[in-house]
Amino acid sequence: MSDYLNEGLIFEIFIRLPPKSLLRFRSLSKSLCSFISSPRFIHMHTFQSPKKLLIQHQTYESKDFYTLHSEDQIPLDPRRGYIRTTPVNAPYLKYSIIVGACNDIFCLFHYQENRISLWNFSIRRKITLPDCPQRCFSGVQIGFGFDPINNDYKIVKLPTYGGREESSFVYTIKTDAWSEIASPTPVFHEVLLNAYFVNGALHWVVERHYNNLHDVERFYILKFDLGTHVFDMITLPEPSSKTARLTSVRGFLAVISGDCDGCWVWVRRDDSWNVVYKMKRKHVFDGGLLSVVQLTTNGDLLLLCEGFQIYNPMIGVPSRLVDFGSDSFIVGTEMCVETLQLFDVATATS
């Protein structure tokens, strides 16, 4: 092919192809195999690929599978929701907890084996991590994200209770090893929410040591920069006692707060918090708002409440995601892209 097309044009064509097609084209020639497998091409392909919504389903026999949807194929209609959608078995989700997802990689904690693995569902590649020096995972929080400075995926192991003299550790794919974090972990009482990754850093909501129950500065966001390996503390918007979850909106860290009247979403820009969305209680059904994902170009939001729904704040109309069938139900969603990540370092799986 290179005899007829220059390398730049080949790059522009191949970078728009899905991973399954790219894997097949590797067998055409040694040069194409080397080209597609190169770290530079894999990196560029990752950030060129369109974002999709991955929906995790579970049958009543506890079998897991997932479906993948572009923004114009979100399943809202029970009659047409999954037409031309092929469900894919998800063997690694059984007896596992999804710690986090970044690009095409899922970080899974297998609680029966007390182990962590990284899994690329698009190309069926998996890494099982080596044991951490502090092997026990009880009483710890695990966070997963991407370090854009060093082009590396990393996992952080943080003690749930910050008052103890326990170390925090970080694992990097490039070294395939755990190391103790040199930066001192700020003192706090307890981690309250799972890690949330956005913009090169992991974030946890923590409860600090306080003098009384009415302390308005009782809660903070603990931030860990994956590039510098340095911890920091971010003040929550007021009133922080009503904070429900961390999320992101258009690439910015966001906080969901709420009370009996409704919910609102704060976004952090230029070291300050501003409310960008307000939703009445009826728009999030009977449950509190847990997560927000900016989903489509027209401003639709994917909301996680007691169920999963799509909501457009301009017209104020919610629509619930529908189940794949009568014998299954939705248990989770993630925004992702289909990539070749882990291809050169992970082992193939069925």
Coordinates of C-alpha atoms in Angstrom, one line a residue:
M1 CA 0.0 0.0 0.0
S2 CA 2.9 2.4 0.8
D3 CA 3.9 2.1 -2.9
Y4 CA 0.7 4.0 -3.9
L5 CA -0.2 6.1 -0.8
N6 CA 2.2 8.3 1.2
E7 CA 2.6 7.6 4.9
G8 CA 0.6 10.7 5.9
L9 CA -2.5 9.6 4.0
I10 CA -2.2 6.1 5.3
F11 CA -2.1 7.5 8.8
E12 CA -5.2 9.7 8.2
I13 CA -7.1 6.6 7.0
F14 CA -6.0 4.2 9.6
I15 CA -6.5 6.5 12.6
R16 CA -10.2 6.5 11.9
L17 CA -10.7 2.8 11.8
P18 CA -12.0 0.7 14.7
P19 CA -9.5 -1.6 16.6
K20 CA -10.9 -4.8 15.2
S21 CA -10.2 -3.7 11.6
L22 CA -6.7 -2.5 12.5
L23 CA -5.9 -5.8 14.1
R24 CA -6.8 -7.6 10.8
F25 CA -4.8 -5.2 8.7
R26 CA -1.7 -6.0 10.7
S27 CA -1.4 -9.2 8.7
L28 CA -1.1 -7.5 5.3
S29 CA 2.6 -6.6 5.7
K30 CA 5.4 -6.3 8.2
S31 CA 5.5 -2.5 7.6
L32 CA 1.8 -2.1 8.4
C33 CA 2.1 -4.4 11.4
S34 CA 4.9 -2.2 12.8
F35 CA 3.0 1.0 11.9
I36 CA -0.2 0.0 13.6
S37 CA 1.6 -1.5 16.7
S38 CA 3.7 1.6 17.2
P39 CA 3.2 3.5 20.5
R40 CA 2.8 6.8 18.5
F41 CA 0.0 5.4 16.4
I42 CA -1.8 3.8 19.4
H43 CA -1.6 7.1 21.3
M44 CA -2.9 9.2 18.4
H45 CA -5.7 6.7 17.6
T46 CA -6.9 6.8 21.2
F47 CA -7.5 10.5 21.2
Q48 CA -8.9 10.6 17.7
S49 CA -11.6 7.9 18.4
P50 CA -15.1 9.1 19.1
K51 CA -16.5 8.7 22.6
K52 CA -19.2 6.1 23.1
L53 CA -21.5 5.0 25.9
L54 CA -20.8 1.5 27.3
I55 CA -23.7 0.0 29.1
Q56 CA -23.1 -2.9 31.5
H57 CA -26.0 -5.3 31.8
Q58 CA -26.6 -8.3 34.1
T59 CA -29.1 -11.1 33.7
Y60 CA -31.1 -12.5 36.6
E61 CA -28.7 -15.5 36.5
S62 CA -25.9 -13.0 37.3
K63 CA -24.3 -13.2 33.8
D64 CA -22.6 -9.9 32.7
F65 CA -22.6 -8.5 29.2
Y66 CA -22.2 -5.0 27.7
T67 CA -23.4 -3.0 24.7
L68 CA -21.7 -0.1 23.0
H69 CA -23.5 3.0 21.7
S70 CA -22.7 6.1 19.8
E71 CA -24.4 9.3 20.8
D72 CA -27.2 8.9 18.2
Q73 CA -27.9 5.3 19.3
I74 CA -28.7 5.7 22.9
P75 CA -31.4 3.1 23.9
L76 CA -34.4 5.1 25.1
D77 CA -37.2 3.3 23.1
P78 CA -38.1 -0.2 24.4
R79 CA -39.1 -1.2 20.8
R80 CA -36.0 0.1 18.9
G81 CA -33.4 0.6 21.6
Y82 CA -31.1 -2.2 20.7
I83 CA -31.7 -2.9 17.1
R84 CA -28.5 -3.8 15.3
T85 CA -26.7 -3.9 18.6
T86 CA -24.6 -7.0 19.4
P87 CA -24.2 -7.8 23.1
V88 CA -20.7 -8.9 24.2
N89 CA -20.0 -11.2 27.1
A90 CA -17.9 -9.6 29.9
P91 CA -16.2 -12.5 31.6
Y92 CA -14.0 -10.4 33.8
L93 CA -16.9 -8.4 35.4
K94 CA -18.1 -11.5 37.3
Y95 CA -16.9 -11.4 40.9
S96 CA -15.2 -8.1 40.1
I97 CA -15.6 -4.5 41.0
I98 CA -15.0 -1.8 38.4
V99 CA -12.5 0.6 40.1
G100 CA -12.5 3.0 37.2
A101 CA -12.4 3.3 33.4
C102 CA -10.2 5.4 31.3
N103 CA -10.3 5.5 27.5
D104 CA -10.7 1.8 26.6
I105 CA -9.3 0.4 29.8
F106 CA -11.2 -1.0 32.7
C107 CA -9.5 -1.3 36.1
L108 CA -11.0 -4.3 37.9
F109 CA -10.6 -5.5 41.4
H110 CA -11.2 -9.2 41.7
Y111 CA -12.3 -9.6 45.3
Q112 CA -12.2 -13.4 45.4
E113 CA -8.6 -13.4 44.3
N114 CA -7.6 -10.1 46.0
R115 CA -6.0 -8.9 42.8
I116 CA -6.2 -6.0 40.3
S117 CA -6.2 -6.3 36.6
L118 CA -6.5 -3.9 33.6
W119 CA -8.7 -5.0 30.7
N120 CA -9.2 -3.6 27.2
F121 CA -12.6 -4.9 26.1
S122 CA -12.2 -3.8 22.5
I123 CA -9.2 -6.0 21.7
R124 CA -9.6 -8.6 24.6
R125 CA -6.3 -7.8 26.2
K126 CA -5.7 -8.1 29.9
I127 CA -2.9 -7.3 32.4
T128 CA -2.8 -8.8 35.9
L129 CA -0.9 -6.6 38.2
P130 CA 1.9 -7.8 40.5
D131 CA 1.3 -7.8 44.2
C132 CA 1.5 -4.5 46.0
P133 CA 4.1 -4.4 48.9
Q134 CA 1.1 -3.8 51.1
R135 CA -1.0 -6.6 49.7
C136 CA -4.1 -6.4 51.8
F137 CA -6.9 -4.4 50.1
S138 CA -9.2 -4.1 53.0
G139 CA -9.4 -0.6 54.4
V140 CA -8.0 1.0 51.3
Q141 CA -9.2 3.0 48.3
I142 CA -8.1 2.3 44.8
G143 CA -8.0 4.9 42.0
F144 CA -7.2 4.6 38.3
G145 CA -6.4 7.2 35.7
F146 CA -4.1 8.4 32.9
D147 CA -1.0 10.5 33.3
P148 CA -0.9 12.7 30.1
I149 CA 2.5 14.1 30.9
N150 CA 4.2 10.7 30.9
N151 CA 1.7 8.9 28.6
D152 CA 1.1 6.3 31.3
Y153 CA -1.8 4.6 33.0
K154 CA -1.5 4.5 36.8
I155 CA -3.3 3.0 39.8
V156 CA -3.2 4.5 43.3
K157 CA -3.7 2.7 46.5
L158 CA -4.8 5.0 49.4
P159 CA -5.6 4.1 53.0
T160 CA -9.3 4.7 53.7
Y161 CA -8.5 6.2 57.1
G162 CA -5.8 8.9 56.8
G163 CA -5.1 9.2 60.5
R164 CA -3.2 5.9 60.4
E165 CA 0.5 5.7 59.6
E166 CA 0.0 3.8 56.4
S167 CA 1.7 4.4 53.1
S168 CA 0.1 5.2 49.8
F169 CA 1.3 3.3 46.7
V170 CA 1.2 3.9 42.9
Y171 CA 1.5 1.4 40.1
T172 CA 2.5 2.4 36.5
I173 CA 2.1 0.3 33.4
K174 CA 5.5 1.4 32.0
T175 CA 7.4 0.1 35.0
D176 CA 4.9 -2.8 35.8
A177 CA 5.7 -2.2 39.4
W178 CA 4.3 -0.6 42.6
S179 CA 6.2 2.2 44.4
E180 CA 5.6 4.0 47.6
I181 CA 4.4 7.6 47.1
A182 CA 7.0 10.0 48.5
S183 CA 4.7 13.0 48.8
P184 CA 3.1 13.0 52.3
T185 CA -0.6 12.1 52.4
P186 CA -2.6 14.9 54.0
V187 CA -4.1 13.9 57.3
F188 CA -7.9 13.2 57.1
H189 CA -10.4 11.1 59.0
E190 CA -11.9 9.0 56.3
V191 CA -12.4 8.7 52.5
L192 CA -16.1 9.0 51.8
L193 CA -16.4 8.4 48.1
N194 CA -14.6 6.4 45.4
A195 CA -11.9 8.0 43.4
Y196 CA -12.9 10.2 40.4
F197 CA -10.4 10.8 37.6
V198 CA -10.5 14.0 35.6
N199 CA -7.8 16.1 33.9
G200 CA -4.8 14.1 34.9
A201 CA -5.6 13.7 38.6
L202 CA -7.5 11.5 41.0
H203 CA -10.0 13.0 43.4
W204 CA -11.6 11.7 46.6
V205 CA -14.1 13.4 48.9
V206 CA -12.7 13.0 52.4
E207 CA -13.8 13.9 55.9
R208 CA -11.2 15.8 57.9
H209 CA -10.7 15.7 61.6
Y210 CA -13.3 18.1 63.1
N211 CA -14.2 19.7 66.4
N212 CA -18.0 19.5 66.1
L213 CA -20.7 18.1 63.8
H214 CA -21.7 21.6 62.5
D215 CA -18.2 22.4 61.1
V216 CA -18.9 23.8 57.6
E217 CA -15.3 22.9 56.5
R218 CA -15.7 19.3 57.6
F219 CA -15.3 17.9 54.0
Y220 CA -12.6 18.4 51.4
I221 CA -11.5 17.0 48.1
L222 CA -8.2 15.1 48.2
K223 CA -6.4 15.4 44.9
F224 CA -3.5 13.3 43.6
D225 CA -1.7 14.5 40.5
L226 CA -0.7 11.5 38.4
G227 CA 2.1 13.4 36.7
T228 CA 3.9 14.9 39.8
H229 CA 2.7 12.3 42.4
V230 CA 1.8 15.1 44.7
F231 CA -1.3 15.4 47.0
D232 CA -3.3 18.5 47.4
M233 CA -6.5 19.6 49.2
I234 CA -9.4 21.4 47.4
T235 CA -12.1 23.2 49.3
L236 CA -15.6 22.1 48.4
P237 CA -18.3 24.6 47.4
E238 CA -20.7 25.6 50.2
P239 CA -22.6 24.0 51.7
S240 CA -20.2 21.1 51.5
S241 CA -22.2 19.0 53.9
K242 CA -24.8 18.5 51.1
T243 CA -22.2 17.2 48.6
A244 CA -23.3 13.9 47.0
R245 CA -20.8 12.9 44.4
L246 CA -17.8 14.0 42.2
T247 CA -18.2 14.1 38.5
S248 CA -17.0 16.1 35.5
V249 CA -18.6 18.4 33.0
R250 CA -16.8 19.2 29.7
G251 CA -13.5 18.1 31.1
F252 CA -13.7 20.1 34.4
L253 CA -14.0 18.7 37.9
A254 CA -17.6 19.0 39.1
V255 CA -19.5 18.4 42.4
I256 CA -23.1 17.3 42.7
S257 CA -25.0 18.8 45.7
G258 CA -28.6 18.4 46.7
D259 CA -31.4 18.6 49.2
C260 CA -35.1 17.8 49.5
D261 CA -35.9 20.4 46.8
G262 CA -33.5 19.3 44.1
C263 CA -30.0 19.0 42.8
W264 CA -27.4 21.3 41.4
V265 CA -24.0 20.8 39.8
W266 CA -21.0 22.9 40.6
V267 CA -18.1 23.1 38.1
R268 CA -14.5 24.2 39.1
R269 CA -12.8 26.6 36.7
D270 CA -9.9 28.9 37.5
D271 CA -9.8 27.7 41.2
S272 CA -13.4 28.7 41.8
W273 CA -16.8 26.9 41.9
N274 CA -19.8 28.0 39.9
V275 CA -23.3 26.4 39.6
V276 CA -23.9 25.3 35.9
Y277 CA -27.0 23.1 36.3
K278 CA -30.0 23.1 38.5
M279 CA -32.5 20.3 38.5
K280 CA -35.8 20.0 40.4
R281 CA -36.4 16.8 42.3
K282 CA -38.9 15.5 39.8
H283 CA -36.2 15.6 37.1
V284 CA -34.1 13.0 38.9
F285 CA -37.1 10.8 39.8
D286 CA -37.3 9.7 43.4
G287 CA -33.6 9.2 44.0
G288 CA -30.7 11.6 44.5
L289 CA -28.5 12.5 41.6
L290 CA -25.3 10.5 41.7
S291 CA -23.4 11.2 38.4
V292 CA -23.5 13.5 35.4
V293 CA -22.0 12.8 32.0
Q294 CA -22.0 15.4 29.2
L295 CA -23.2 13.1 26.5
T296 CA -24.1 14.8 23.2
T297 CA -23.4 17.9 21.3
N298 CA -26.9 19.2 21.8
G299 CA -26.3 19.3 25.6
D300 CA -28.0 16.1 26.7
L301 CA -26.8 14.7 30.0
L302 CA -26.6 11.1 31.2
L303 CA -27.7 11.1 34.8
L304 CA -27.3 8.3 37.3
C305 CA -30.1 8.3 39.8
E306 CA -32.1 5.3 41.1
G307 CA -32.2 4.5 37.4
F308 CA -30.3 5.7 34.3
Q309 CA -31.8 8.5 32.3
I310 CA -31.0 11.1 29.7
Y311 CA -31.9 14.7 30.5
N312 CA -31.8 17.8 28.4
P313 CA -31.5 20.9 30.8
M314 CA -32.8 23.2 28.0
I315 CA -36.2 21.6 27.7
G316 CA -36.3 19.8 31.1
V317 CA -37.4 16.4 29.8
P318 CA -35.9 13.2 31.2
S319 CA -36.0 9.8 29.4
R320 CA -35.0 6.6 31.0
L321 CA -32.5 4.2 29.5
V322 CA -34.3 0.9 28.7
D323 CA -33.1 -2.6 29.5
F324 CA -31.7 -4.9 26.9
G325 CA -34.5 -7.4 27.5
S326 CA -37.0 -8.7 30.0
D327 CA -34.4 -11.1 31.5
S328 CA -31.7 -8.4 32.2
F329 CA -31.2 -5.0 33.7
I330 CA -28.7 -2.2 33.5
V331 CA -26.1 -2.1 36.3
G332 CA -23.6 0.5 35.1
T333 CA -22.5 2.9 32.4
E334 CA -19.1 4.3 31.3
M335 CA -18.0 6.8 28.7
C336 CA -15.2 5.2 26.7
V337 CA -13.5 5.0 23.3
E338 CA -12.4 1.9 21.3
T339 CA -8.6 1.8 21.2
L340 CA -5.5 -0.4 20.9
Q341 CA -4.3 0.5 24.4
L342 CA -2.5 -2.4 26.2
F343 CA -1.9 -4.1 22.9
D344 CA 1.9 -4.2 23.3
V345 CA 2.0 -5.1 27.0
A346 CA -1.0 -7.3 27.7
T347 CA -1.9 -10.9 27.0
A348 CA -4.7 -11.9 24.7
T349 CA -7.8 -13.4 26.2
S350 CA -10.8 -15.1 24.7

